[in-house]
PQR file with spaces between the fields and no chain letter, atoms N, CA, C, O and H, PARSE charges and radii, in Angstrom:
ATOM       1  N    MET     1      19.934  -30.967   36.857 -0.4000 1.5000
ATOM       2  CA   MET     1      19.804  -29.582   36.737 -0.0000 2.0000
ATOM       3  C    MET     1      21.134  -29.120   37.260  0.5500 1.7000
ATOM       4  O    MET     1      21.985  -28.529   36.596 -0.5500 1.4000
ATOM       5  N    GLU     2      21.216  -29.457   38.531 -0.4000 1.5000
ATOM       6  CA   GLU     2      22.803  -29.022   39.233 -0.0000 2.0000
ATOM       7  C    GLU     2      23.870  -29.401   38.395  0.5500 1.7000
ATOM       8  O    GLU     2      24.681  -28.505   38.162 -0.5500 1.4000
ATOM       9  H    GLU     2      20.524  -29.937   39.071  0.4000 1.0000
ATOM      10  N    LYS     3      24.089  -30.580   37.848 -0.4000 1.5000
ATOM      11  CA   LYS     3      24.857  -30.884   37.120 -0.0000 2.0000
ATOM      12  C    LYS     3      25.229  -30.069   35.961  0.5500 1.7000
ATOM      13  O    LYS     3      26.295  -29.463   35.857 -0.5500 1.4000
ATOM      14  H    LYS     3      23.430  -31.308   38.037  0.4000 1.0000
ATOM      15  N    ALA     4      24.269  -30.093   35.083 -0.4000 1.5000
ATOM      16  CA   ALA     4      24.207  -28.416   34.072 -0.0000 2.0000
ATOM      17  C    ALA     4      25.043  -27.611   34.419  0.5500 1.7000
ATOM      18  O    ALA     4      26.111  -27.361   33.860 -0.5500 1.4000
ATOM      19  H    ALA     4      23.403  -30.586   35.168  0.4000 1.0000
ATOM      20  N    PHE     5      24.434  -26.979   35.737 -0.4000 1.5000
ATOM      21  CA   PHE     5      24.813  -25.472   36.033 -0.0000 2.0000
ATOM      22  C    PHE     5      26.559  -25.801   36.567  0.5500 1.7000
ATOM      23  O    PHE     5      27.438  -24.963   36.368 -0.5500 1.4000
ATOM      24  H    PHE     5      23.566  -27.183   36.191  0.4000 1.0000
ATOM      25  N    LEU     6      26.784  -26.899   37.129 -0.4000 1.5000
ATOM      26  CA   LEU     6      28.142  -27.069   37.346 -0.0000 2.0000
ATOM      27  C    LEU     6      29.198  -27.213   36.011  0.5500 1.7000
ATOM      28  O    LEU     6      30.329  -26.737   36.110 -0.5500 1.4000
ATOM      29  H    LEU     6      26.070  -27.579   37.291  0.4000 1.0000
ATOM      30  N    LYS     7      28.869  -27.734   35.055 -0.4000 1.5000
ATOM      31  CA   LYS     7      29.090  -28.112   33.843 -0.0000 2.0000
ATOM      32  C    LYS     7      29.443  -26.669   32.921  0.5500 1.7000
ATOM      33  O    LYS     7      30.467  -26.459   32.271 -0.5500 1.4000
ATOM      34  H    LYS     7      27.951  -28.121   34.974  0.4000 1.0000
ATOM      35  N    MET     8      28.256  -25.763   33.090 -0.4000 1.5000
ATOM      36  CA   MET     8      28.419  -24.046   32.678 -0.0000 2.0000
ATOM      37  C    MET     8      29.730  -23.621   33.428  0.5500 1.7000
ATOM      38  O    MET     8      30.707  -23.113   32.876 -0.5500 1.4000
ATOM      39  H    MET     8      27.424  -25.933   33.618  0.4000 1.0000
ATOM      40  N    LYS     9      29.625  -23.871   34.628 -0.4000 1.5000
ATOM      41  CA   LYS     9      30.880  -23.176   35.527 -0.0000 2.0000
ATOM      42  C    LYS     9      31.859  -23.482   35.113  0.5500 1.7000
ATOM      43  O    LYS     9      32.634  -22.567   34.831 -0.5500 1.4000
ATOM      44  H    LYS     9      28.832  -24.284   35.076  0.4000 1.0000
ATOM      45  N    LYS    10      32.295  -24.894   34.876 -0.4000 1.5000
ATOM      46  CA   LYS    10      33.910  -24.992   34.052 -0.0000 2.0000
ATOM      47  C    LYS    10      34.072  -24.889   32.715  0.5500 1.7000
ATOM      48  O    LYS    10      35.128  -25.290   32.226 -0.5500 1.4000
ATOM      49  H    LYS    10      31.665  -25.637   35.105  0.4000 1.0000
ATOM      50  N    SER    11      32.807  -24.196   31.690 -0.4000 1.5000
ATOM      51  CA   SER    11      33.091  -24.760   30.079 -0.0000 2.0000
ATOM      52  C    SER    11      32.409  -23.455   29.841  0.5500 1.7000
ATOM      53  O    SER    11      31.278  -23.180   30.242 -0.5500 1.4000
ATOM      54  H    SER    11      31.950  -23.869   32.088  0.4000 1.0000
ATOM      55  N    SER    12      33.108  -22.761   29.229 -0.4000 1.5000
ATOM      56  CA   SER    12      32.802  -21.499   28.574 -0.0000 2.0000
ATOM      57  C    SER    12      32.050  -21.786   27.401  0.5500 1.7000
ATOM      58  O    SER    12      31.175  -21.008   27.022 -0.5500 1.4000
ATOM      59  H    SER    12      34.026  -22.984   28.903  0.4000 1.0000
ATOM      60  N    LYS    13      32.353  -22.978   26.714 -0.4000 1.5000
ATOM      61  CA   LYS    13      31.166  -23.317   25.795 -0.0000 2.0000
ATOM      62  C    LYS    13      29.937  -23.867   26.352  0.5500 1.7000
ATOM      63  O    LYS    13      28.988  -23.229   25.897 -0.5500 1.4000
ATOM      64  H    LYS    13      33.064  -23.610   27.022  0.4000 1.0000
ATOM      65  N    SER    14      29.718  -24.406   26.819 -0.4000 1.5000
ATOM      66  CA   SER    14      28.210  -24.608   27.555 -0.0000 2.0000
ATOM      67  C    SER    14      27.781  -23.168   28.016  0.5500 1.7000
ATOM      68  O    SER    14      26.658  -22.814   27.657 -0.5500 1.4000
ATOM      69  H    SER    14      30.490  -24.924   27.189  0.4000 1.0000
ATOM      70  N    ARG    15      28.577  -22.236   28.813 -0.4000 1.5000
ATOM      71  CA   ARG    15      28.030  -20.956   29.241 -0.0000 2.0000
ATOM      72  C    ARG    15      27.477  -20.153   27.766  0.5500 1.7000
ATOM      73  O    ARG    15      26.475  -19.447   27.651 -0.5500 1.4000
ATOM      74  H    ARG    15      29.489  -22.524   29.105  0.4000 1.0000
ATOM      75  N    ASP    16      28.229  -20.427   26.977 -0.4000 1.5000
ATOM      76  CA   ASP    16      27.765  -19.842   25.556 -0.0000 2.0000
ATOM      77  C    ASP    16      26.578  -19.899   24.956  0.5500 1.7000
ATOM      78  O    ASP    16      25.782  -19.069   24.515 -0.5500 1.4000
ATOM      79  H    ASP    16      29.042  -21.000   27.070  0.4000 1.0000
ATOM      80  N    GLY    17      26.647  -21.412   25.061 -0.4000 1.5000
ATOM      81  CA   GLY    17      25.215  -22.317   24.314 -0.0000 2.0000
ATOM      82  C    GLY    17      23.887  -22.051   25.122  0.5500 1.7000
ATOM      83  O    GLY    17      22.799  -21.882   24.572 -0.5500 1.4000
ATOM      84  H    GLY    17      27.293  -22.086   25.419  0.4000 1.0000
ATOM      85  N    TYR    18      24.096  -22.032   26.518 -0.4000 1.5000
ATOM      86  CA   TYR    18      23.105  -21.824   27.253 -0.0000 2.0000
ATOM      87  C    TYR    18      22.344  -20.057   27.135  0.5500 1.7000
ATOM      88  O    TYR    18      21.144  -19.794   27.209 -0.5500 1.4000
ATOM      89  H    TYR    18      24.980  -22.170   26.964  0.4000 1.0000
ATOM      90  N    VAL    19      23.456  -19.108   26.944 -0.4000 1.5000
ATOM      91  CA   VAL    19      23.078  -17.860   27.007 -0.0000 2.0000
ATOM      92  C    VAL    19      22.492  -17.543   25.384  0.5500 1.7000
ATOM      93  O    VAL    19      21.855  -16.512   25.169 -0.5500 1.4000
ATOM      94  H    VAL    19      24.431  -19.322   26.884  0.4000 1.0000
ATOM      95  N    ARG    20      22.672  -18.161   24.700 -0.4000 1.5000
ATOM      96  CA   ARG    20      22.327  -18.123   23.231 -0.0000 2.0000
ATOM      97  C    ARG    20      20.814  -18.496   22.920  0.5500 1.7000
ATOM      98  O    ARG    20      19.899  -17.912   22.339 -0.5500 1.4000
ATOM      99  H    ARG    20      23.189  -18.998   24.875  0.4000 1.0000
ATOM     100  N    ALA    21      20.968  -19.912   23.656 -0.4000 1.5000
ATOM     101  CA   ALA    21      19.281  -20.554   23.946 -0.0000 2.0000
ATOM     102  C    ALA    21      18.676  -19.475   24.442  0.5500 1.7000
ATOM     103  O    ALA    21      17.721  -19.131   23.747 -0.5500 1.4000
ATOM     104  H    ALA    21      21.711  -20.387   24.128  0.4000 1.0000
ATOM     105  N    GLU    22      18.886  -18.744   25.471 -0.4000 1.5000
ATOM     106  CA   GLU    22      18.011  -17.886   26.410 -0.0000 2.0000
ATOM     107  C    GLU    22      17.707  -16.717   25.688  0.5500 1.7000
ATOM     108  O    GLU    22      16.544  -16.316   25.644 -0.5500 1.4000
ATOM     109  H    GLU    22      19.662  -19.024   26.036  0.4000 1.0000
ATOM     110  N    VAL    23      18.558  -16.168   25.156 -0.4000 1.5000
ATOM     111  CA   VAL    23      18.758  -15.030   24.075 -0.0000 2.0000
ATOM     112  C    VAL    23      17.489  -15.297   23.060  0.5500 1.7000
ATOM     113  O    VAL    23      16.610  -14.462   22.844 -0.5500 1.4000
ATOM     114  H    VAL    23      19.502  -16.494   25.192  0.4000 1.0000
ATOM     115  N    ALA    24      17.530  -16.162   22.678 -0.4000 1.5000
ATOM     116  CA   ALA    24      16.736  -16.534   21.407 -0.0000 2.0000
ATOM     117  C    ALA    24      15.321  -16.890   21.967  0.5500 1.7000
ATOM     118  O    ALA    24      14.333  -16.571   21.305 -0.5500 1.4000
ATOM     119  H    ALA    24      18.243  -16.841   22.854  0.4000 1.0000
ATOM     120  N    THR    25      15.181  -17.558   23.199 -0.4000 1.5000
ATOM     121  CA   THR    25      13.937  -17.774   23.632 -0.0000 2.0000
ATOM     122  C    THR    25      13.345  -16.324   23.969  0.5500 1.7000
ATOM     123  O    THR    25      12.210  -15.957   23.665 -0.5500 1.4000
ATOM     124  H    THR    25      15.984  -17.817   23.737  0.4000 1.0000
ATOM     125  N    SER    26      14.129  -15.698   24.526 -0.4000 1.5000
ATOM     126  CA   SER    26      13.481  -14.353   24.880 -0.0000 2.0000
ATOM     127  C    SER    26      12.902  -13.481   24.007  0.5500 1.7000
ATOM     128  O    SER    26      11.797  -12.939   24.016 -0.5500 1.4000
ATOM     129  H    SER    26      15.051  -15.996   24.773  0.4000 1.0000
ATOM     130  N    LEU    27      13.964  -13.423   23.133 -0.4000 1.5000
ATOM     131  CA   LEU    27      13.562  -12.474   21.609 -0.0000 2.0000
ATOM     132  C    LEU    27      12.372  -13.062   20.973  0.5500 1.7000
ATOM     133  O    LEU    27      11.781  -12.265   20.245 -0.5500 1.4000
ATOM     134  H    LEU    27      14.862  -13.864   23.126  0.4000 1.0000
ATOM     135  N    ALA    28      11.907  -14.130   21.041 -0.4000 1.5000
ATOM     136  CA   ALA    28      10.623  -14.651   20.383 -0.0000 2.0000
ATOM     137  C    ALA    28       9.378  -14.311   21.071  0.5500 1.7000
ATOM     138  O    ALA    28       8.342  -13.976   20.497 -0.5500 1.4000
ATOM     139  H    ALA    28      12.387  -14.778   21.633  0.4000 1.0000
ATOM     140  N    HIS    29       9.536  -14.413   22.284 -0.4000 1.5000
ATOM     141  CA   HIS    29       8.703  -14.186   23.414 -0.0000 2.0000
ATOM     142  C    HIS    29       8.488  -12.399   23.701  0.5500 1.7000
ATOM     143  O    HIS    29       7.520  -11.907   24.280 -0.5500 1.4000
ATOM     144  H    HIS    29      10.378  -14.685   22.749  0.4000 1.0000
ATOM     145  N    GLN    30       9.367  -11.828   23.272 -0.4000 1.5000
ATOM     146  CA   GLN    30       9.495  -10.101   23.321 -0.0000 2.0000
ATOM     147  C    GLN    30       8.819   -9.921   21.882  0.5500 1.7000
ATOM     148  O    GLN    30       8.280   -8.829   21.706 -0.5500 1.4000
ATOM     149  H    GLN    30      10.155  -12.227   22.802  0.4000 1.0000
ATOM     150  N    ILE    31       8.782  -10.661   21.034 -0.4000 1.5000
ATOM     151  CA   ILE    31       8.080  -10.005   19.389 -0.0000 2.0000
ATOM     152  C    ILE    31       6.774  -10.049   19.574  0.5500 1.7000
ATOM     153  O    ILE    31       5.962   -9.139   19.412 -0.5500 1.4000
ATOM     154  H    ILE    31       9.220  -11.548   21.177  0.4000 1.0000
ATOM     155  N    ARG    32       6.533  -11.533   20.041 -0.4000 1.5000
ATOM     156  CA   ARG    32       4.992  -11.541   20.038 -0.0000 2.0000
ATOM     157  C    ARG    32       4.364  -10.666   21.186  0.5500 1.7000
ATOM     158  O    ARG    32       3.371  -10.016   20.859 -0.5500 1.4000
ATOM     159  H    ARG    32       7.193  -12.273   20.172  0.4000 1.0000
ATOM     160  N    ALA    33       4.795  -10.563   22.456 -0.4000 1.5000
ATOM     161  CA   ALA    33       4.380   -9.682   23.532 -0.0000 2.0000
ATOM     162  C    ALA    33       4.178   -8.104   22.735  0.5500 1.7000
ATOM     163  O    ALA    33       3.053   -7.607   22.694 -0.5500 1.4000
ATOM     164  H    ALA    33       5.601  -11.092   22.721  0.4000 1.0000
ATOM     165  N    ILE    34       5.066   -7.575   22.277 -0.4000 1.5000
ATOM     166  CA   ILE    34       4.737   -6.475   21.522 -0.0000 2.0000
ATOM     167  C    ILE    34       3.912   -6.501   20.352  0.5500 1.7000
ATOM     168  O    ILE    34       3.309   -5.443   20.173 -0.5500 1.4000
ATOM     169  H    ILE    34       5.980   -7.979   22.310  0.4000 1.0000
ATOM     170  N    ARG    35       3.723   -7.333   19.566 -0.4000 1.5000
ATOM     171  CA   ARG    35       2.890   -7.558   18.639 -0.0000 2.0000
ATOM     172  C    ARG    35       1.516   -7.462   19.543  0.5500 1.7000
ATOM     173  O    ARG    35       0.654   -6.620   19.289 -0.5500 1.4000
ATOM     174  H    ARG    35       4.213   -8.192   19.712  0.4000 1.0000
ATOM     175  N    MET    36       1.408   -8.309   20.513 -0.4000 1.5000
ATOM     176  CA   MET    36      -0.098   -8.527   21.146 -0.0000 2.0000
ATOM     177  C    MET    36      -0.695   -7.132   21.684  0.5500 1.7000
ATOM     178  O    MET    36      -1.869   -6.777   21.582 -0.5500 1.4000
ATOM     179  H    MET    36       2.108   -8.993   20.719  0.4000 1.0000
ATOM     180  N    GLN    37       0.452   -6.355   22.328 -0.4000 1.5000
ATOM     181  CA   GLN    37       0.105   -5.239   23.022 -0.0000 2.0000
ATOM     182  C    GLN    37      -0.222   -4.116   22.059  0.5500 1.7000
ATOM     183  O    GLN    37      -0.870   -3.134   22.417 -0.5500 1.4000
ATOM     184  H    GLN    37       1.406   -6.644   22.411  0.4000 1.0000
ATOM     185  N    ARG    38       0.301   -4.303   20.672 -0.4000 1.5000
ATOM     186  CA   ARG    38      -0.303   -3.266   19.720 -0.0000 2.0000
ATOM     187  C    ARG    38      -1.711   -3.908   18.631  0.5500 1.7000
ATOM     188  O    ARG    38      -2.056   -3.386   17.570 -0.5500 1.4000
ATOM     189  H    ARG    38       0.828   -5.102   20.381  0.4000 1.0000
ATOM     190  N    ASN    39      -2.184   -4.852   19.118 -0.4000 1.5000
ATOM     191  CA   ASN    39      -3.036   -5.827   18.680 -0.0000 2.0000
ATOM     192  C    ASN    39      -3.293   -6.057   17.144  0.5500 1.7000
ATOM     193  O    ASN    39      -4.295   -5.899   16.446 -0.5500 1.4000
ATOM     194  H    ASN    39      -1.904   -5.275   19.979  0.4000 1.0000
ATOM     195  N    TRP    40      -2.172   -6.436   16.910 -0.4000 1.5000
ATOM     196  CA   TRP    40      -1.526   -6.565   15.403 -0.0000 2.0000
ATOM     197  C    TRP    40      -1.937   -8.025   15.185  0.5500 1.7000
ATOM     198  O    TRP    40      -2.093   -8.695   16.207 -0.5500 1.4000
ATOM     199  H    TRP    40      -1.358   -6.564   17.477  0.4000 1.0000
ATOM     200  N    SER    41      -2.115   -8.555   14.114 -0.4000 1.5000
ATOM     201  CA   SER    41      -2.146  -10.189   13.750 -0.0000 2.0000
ATOM     202  C    SER    41      -0.658  -10.396   13.264  0.5500 1.7000
ATOM     203  O    SER    41       0.016   -9.442   12.876 -0.5500 1.4000
ATOM     204  H    SER    41      -1.988   -8.011   13.285  0.4000 1.0000
ATOM     205  N    GLN    42      -0.205  -11.620   13.303 -0.4000 1.5000
ATOM     206  CA   GLN    42       0.774  -11.783   12.958 -0.0000 2.0000
ATOM     207  C    GLN    42       1.085  -10.998   10.964  0.5500 1.7000
ATOM     208  O    GLN    42       2.075  -10.459   10.470 -0.5500 1.4000
ATOM     209  H    GLN    42      -0.752  -12.395   13.619  0.4000 1.0000
ATOM     210  N    ALA    43      -0.054  -11.269   10.487 -0.4000 1.5000
ATOM     211  CA   ALA    43       0.054  -10.805    8.963 -0.0000 2.0000
ATOM     212  C    ALA    43       0.005   -9.297    8.871  0.5500 1.7000
ATOM     213  O    ALA    43       0.383   -8.817    7.802 -0.5500 1.4000
ATOM     214  H    ALA    43      -0.858  -11.707   10.889  0.4000 1.0000
ATOM     215  N    GLU    44      -0.477   -8.323    9.997 -0.4000 1.5000
ATOM     216  CA   GLU    44       0.076   -6.924    9.906 -0.0000 2.0000
ATOM     217  C    GLU    44       1.379   -6.826   10.488  0.5500 1.7000
ATOM     218  O    GLU    44       2.100   -5.934   10.040 -0.5500 1.4000
ATOM     219  H    GLU    44      -0.784   -8.713   10.865  0.4000 1.0000
ATOM     220  N    LEU    45       1.871   -7.628   11.480 -0.4000 1.5000
ATOM     221  CA   LEU    45       3.247   -7.435   11.738 -0.0000 2.0000
ATOM     222  C    LEU    45       3.851   -7.678   10.572  0.5500 1.7000
ATOM     223  O    LEU    45       4.263   -6.602   10.139 -0.5500 1.4000
ATOM     224  H    LEU    45       1.285   -8.353   11.845  0.4000 1.0000
ATOM     225  N    ALA    46       4.072   -8.430    9.954 -0.4000 1.5000
ATOM     226  CA   ALA    46       4.862   -8.936    8.696 -0.0000 2.0000
ATOM     227  C    ALA    46       4.677   -7.836    7.691  0.5500 1.7000
ATOM     228  O    ALA    46       5.740   -7.608    7.113 -0.5500 1.4000
ATOM     229  H    ALA    46       3.738   -9.304   10.305  0.4000 1.0000
ATOM     230  N    SER    47       3.541   -6.969    7.231 -0.4000 1.5000
ATOM     231  CA   SER    47       3.207   -6.111    6.702 -0.0000 2.0000
ATOM     232  C    SER    47       4.310   -4.811    7.002  0.5500 1.7000
ATOM     233  O    SER    47       5.039   -4.259    6.177 -0.5500 1.4000
ATOM     234  H    SER    47       2.678   -7.155    7.700  0.4000 1.0000
ATOM     235  N    HIS    48       4.187   -4.555    8.302 -0.4000 1.5000
ATOM     236  CA   HIS    48       5.222   -3.797    8.674 -0.0000 2.0000
ATOM     237  C    HIS    48       6.556   -3.666    8.479  0.5500 1.7000
ATOM     238  O    HIS    48       7.272   -2.665    8.453 -0.5500 1.4000
ATOM     239  H    HIS    48       3.596   -5.004    8.972  0.4000 1.0000
ATOM     240  N    LEU    49       6.886   -5.314    8.287 -0.4000 1.5000
ATOM     241  CA   LEU    49       8.180   -5.919    8.243 -0.0000 2.0000
ATOM     242  C    LEU    49       8.663   -6.380    6.745  0.5500 1.7000
ATOM     243  O    LEU    49       9.672   -6.998    6.406 -0.5500 1.4000
ATOM     244  H    LEU    49       6.304   -6.127    8.307  0.4000 1.0000
ATOM     245  N    ASN    50       7.534   -5.834    5.940 -0.4000 1.5000
ATOM     246  CA   ASN    50       7.786   -6.328    4.357 -0.0000 2.0000
ATOM     247  C    ASN    50       8.356   -7.491    4.534  0.5500 1.7000
ATOM     248  O    ASN    50       9.550   -7.539    4.238 -0.5500 1.4000
ATOM     249  H    ASN    50       6.715   -5.332    6.215  0.4000 1.0000
ATOM     250  N    THR    51       7.713   -8.728    5.045 -0.4000 1.5000
ATOM     251  CA   THR    51       7.922   -9.711    4.917 -0.0000 2.0000
ATOM     252  C    THR    51       6.533  -10.816    5.162  0.5500 1.7000
ATOM     253  O    THR    51       5.457  -10.250    5.357 -0.5500 1.4000
ATOM     254  H    THR    51       6.743   -8.689    5.285  0.4000 1.0000
ATOM     255  N    THR    52       6.535  -12.220    5.155 -0.4000 1.5000
ATOM     256  CA   THR    52       5.383  -13.026    4.765 -0.0000 2.0000
ATOM     257  C    THR    52       4.770  -13.163    6.516  0.5500 1.7000
ATOM     258  O    THR    52       5.529  -12.880    7.443 -0.5500 1.4000
ATOM     259  H    THR    52       7.409  -12.680    4.996  0.4000 1.0000
ATOM     260  N    GLN    53       3.747  -13.493    6.693 -0.4000 1.5000
ATOM     261  CA   GLN    53       3.147  -14.044    7.877 -0.0000 2.0000
ATOM     262  C    GLN    53       3.882  -15.207    8.489  0.5500 1.7000
ATOM     263  O    GLN    53       4.248  -15.228    9.664 -0.5500 1.4000
ATOM     264  H    GLN    53       3.131  -13.724    5.940  0.4000 1.0000
ATOM     265  N    GLY    54       4.122  -16.408    7.404 -0.4000 1.5000
ATOM     266  CA   GLY    54       5.097  -17.325    7.919 -0.0000 2.0000
ATOM     267  C    GLY    54       6.249  -16.908    8.711  0.5500 1.7000
ATOM     268  O    GLY    54       6.380  -17.380    9.840 -0.5500 1.4000
ATOM     269  H    GLY    54       3.826  -16.392    6.450  0.4000 1.0000
ATOM     270  N    THR    55       7.095  -16.080    8.250 -0.4000 1.5000
ATOM     271  CA   THR    55       8.293  -15.867    8.561 -0.0000 2.0000
ATOM     272  C    THR    55       8.004  -15.218   10.213  0.5500 1.7000
ATOM     273  O    THR    55       8.629  -15.717   11.149 -0.5500 1.4000
ATOM     274  H    THR    55       6.988  -15.696    7.333  0.4000 1.0000
ATOM     275  N    VAL    56       7.184  -14.276   10.413 -0.4000 1.5000
ATOM     276  CA   VAL    56       6.776  -13.751   11.930 -0.0000 2.0000
ATOM     277  C    VAL    56       6.160  -14.807   12.579  0.5500 1.7000
ATOM     278  O    VAL    56       6.165  -14.621   13.795 -0.5500 1.4000
ATOM     279  H    VAL    56       6.676  -13.871    9.653  0.4000 1.0000
ATOM     280  N    SER    57       5.471  -16.155   12.144 -0.4000 1.5000
ATOM     281  CA   SER    57       5.514  -17.050   12.892 -0.0000 2.0000
ATOM     282  C    SER    57       6.666  -17.709   13.474  0.5500 1.7000
ATOM     283  O    SER    57       6.850  -17.902   14.676 -0.5500 1.4000
ATOM     284  H    SER    57       5.466  -16.306   11.155  0.4000 1.0000
ATOM     285  N    ARG    58       7.500  -18.068   12.416 -0.4000 1.5000
ATOM     286  CA   ARG    58       8.832  -18.472   13.036 -0.0000 2.0000
ATOM     287  C    ARG    58       9.585  -17.370   13.893  0.5500 1.7000
ATOM     288  O    ARG    58      10.220  -17.828   14.843 -0.5500 1.4000
ATOM     289  H    ARG    58       7.350  -17.910   11.440  0.4000 1.0000
ATOM     290  N    LEU    59       9.618  -16.155   13.741 -0.4000 1.5000
ATOM     291  CA   LEU    59      10.142  -15.419   14.552 -0.0000 2.0000
ATOM     292  C    LEU    59       9.779  -15.401   16.217  0.5500 1.7000
ATOM     293  O    LEU    59      10.500  -15.189   17.192 -0.5500 1.4000
ATOM     294  H    LEU    59       9.102  -15.783   12.969  0.4000 1.0000
ATOM     295  N    GLU    60       8.343  -15.720   16.094 -0.4000 1.5000
ATOM     296  CA   GLU    60       7.685  -15.819   17.455 -0.0000 2.0000
ATOM     297  C    GLU    60       7.766  -17.447   18.034  0.5500 1.7000
ATOM     298  O    GLU    60       7.256  -17.766   19.108 -0.5500 1.4000
ATOM     299  H    GLU    60       7.758  -15.893   15.302  0.4000 1.0000
ATOM     300  N    ASP    61       8.497  -18.426   17.133 -0.4000 1.5000
ATOM     301  CA   ASP    61       8.515  -20.022   17.684 -0.0000 2.0000
ATOM     302  C    ASP    61       9.944  -20.008   18.340  0.5500 1.7000
ATOM     303  O    ASP    61      10.974  -20.119   17.674 -0.5500 1.4000
ATOM     304  H    ASP    61       8.911  -18.167   16.261  0.4000 1.0000
ATOM     305  N    PRO    62       9.918  -19.878   19.555 -0.5600 1.5000
ATOM     306  CA   PRO    62      11.332  -19.807   20.311  0.2800 2.0000
ATOM     307  C    PRO    62      11.921  -21.247   19.946  0.5500 1.7000
ATOM     308  O    PRO    62      13.115  -21.352   20.227 -0.5500 1.4000
ATOM     309  N    SER    63      11.428  -22.188   19.474 -0.4000 1.5000
ATOM     310  CA   SER    63      11.805  -23.382   19.251 -0.0000 2.0000
ATOM     311  C    SER    63      12.473  -23.594   17.830  0.5500 1.7000
ATOM     312  O    SER    63      13.367  -24.423   17.659 -0.5500 1.4000
ATOM     313  H    SER    63      10.458  -22.103   19.247  0.4000 1.0000
ATOM     314  N    TYR    64      12.040  -22.891   16.958 -0.4000 1.5000
ATOM     315  CA   TYR    64      12.568  -23.059   15.789 -0.0000 2.0000
ATOM     316  C    TYR    64      14.158  -22.694   15.452  0.5500 1.7000
ATOM     317  O    TYR    64      14.613  -23.206   14.429 -0.5500 1.4000
ATOM     318  H    TYR    64      11.314  -22.217   17.097  0.4000 1.0000
ATOM     319  N    GLY    65      14.864  -22.007   16.093 -0.4000 1.5000
ATOM     320  CA   GLY    65      16.129  -22.034   16.412 -0.0000 2.0000
ATOM     321  C    GLY    65      16.953  -21.169   15.400  0.5500 1.7000
ATOM     322  O    GLY    65      18.159  -21.097   15.637 -0.5500 1.4000
ATOM     323  H    GLY    65      14.494  -21.591   16.924  0.4000 1.0000
ATOM     324  N    ARG    66      16.573  -20.639   14.529 -0.4000 1.5000
ATOM     325  CA   ARG    66      17.154  -20.074   13.205 -0.0000 2.0000
ATOM     326  C    ARG    66      16.795  -18.640   13.242  0.5500 1.7000
ATOM     327  O    ARG    66      16.508  -18.295   12.095 -0.5500 1.4000
ATOM     328  H    ARG    66      15.593  -20.697   14.337  0.4000 1.0000
ATOM     329  N    LEU    67      16.719  -17.931   13.847 -0.4000 1.5000
ATOM     330  CA   LEU    67      16.336  -16.365   13.551 -0.0000 2.0000
ATOM     331  C    LEU    67      17.284  -15.767   12.198  0.5500 1.7000
ATOM     332  O    LEU    67      17.146  -14.607   11.812 -0.5500 1.4000
ATOM     333  H    LEU    67      16.953  -18.211   14.778  0.4000 1.0000
């Protein structure tokens, strides 16, 4: 773990990759949290977004990687 942080300290490419991954993970969790606060199913959120339930599922999956 420490080696990874040292690498990020020296390499802007590594830092950028780390930040990109953290933002994607955070967004996925935020989308799910807001949907749950509103007591909406994925299908209900999809309806509000004019998309499909499958798309919402992918948006909420931090490991999907292609927002």
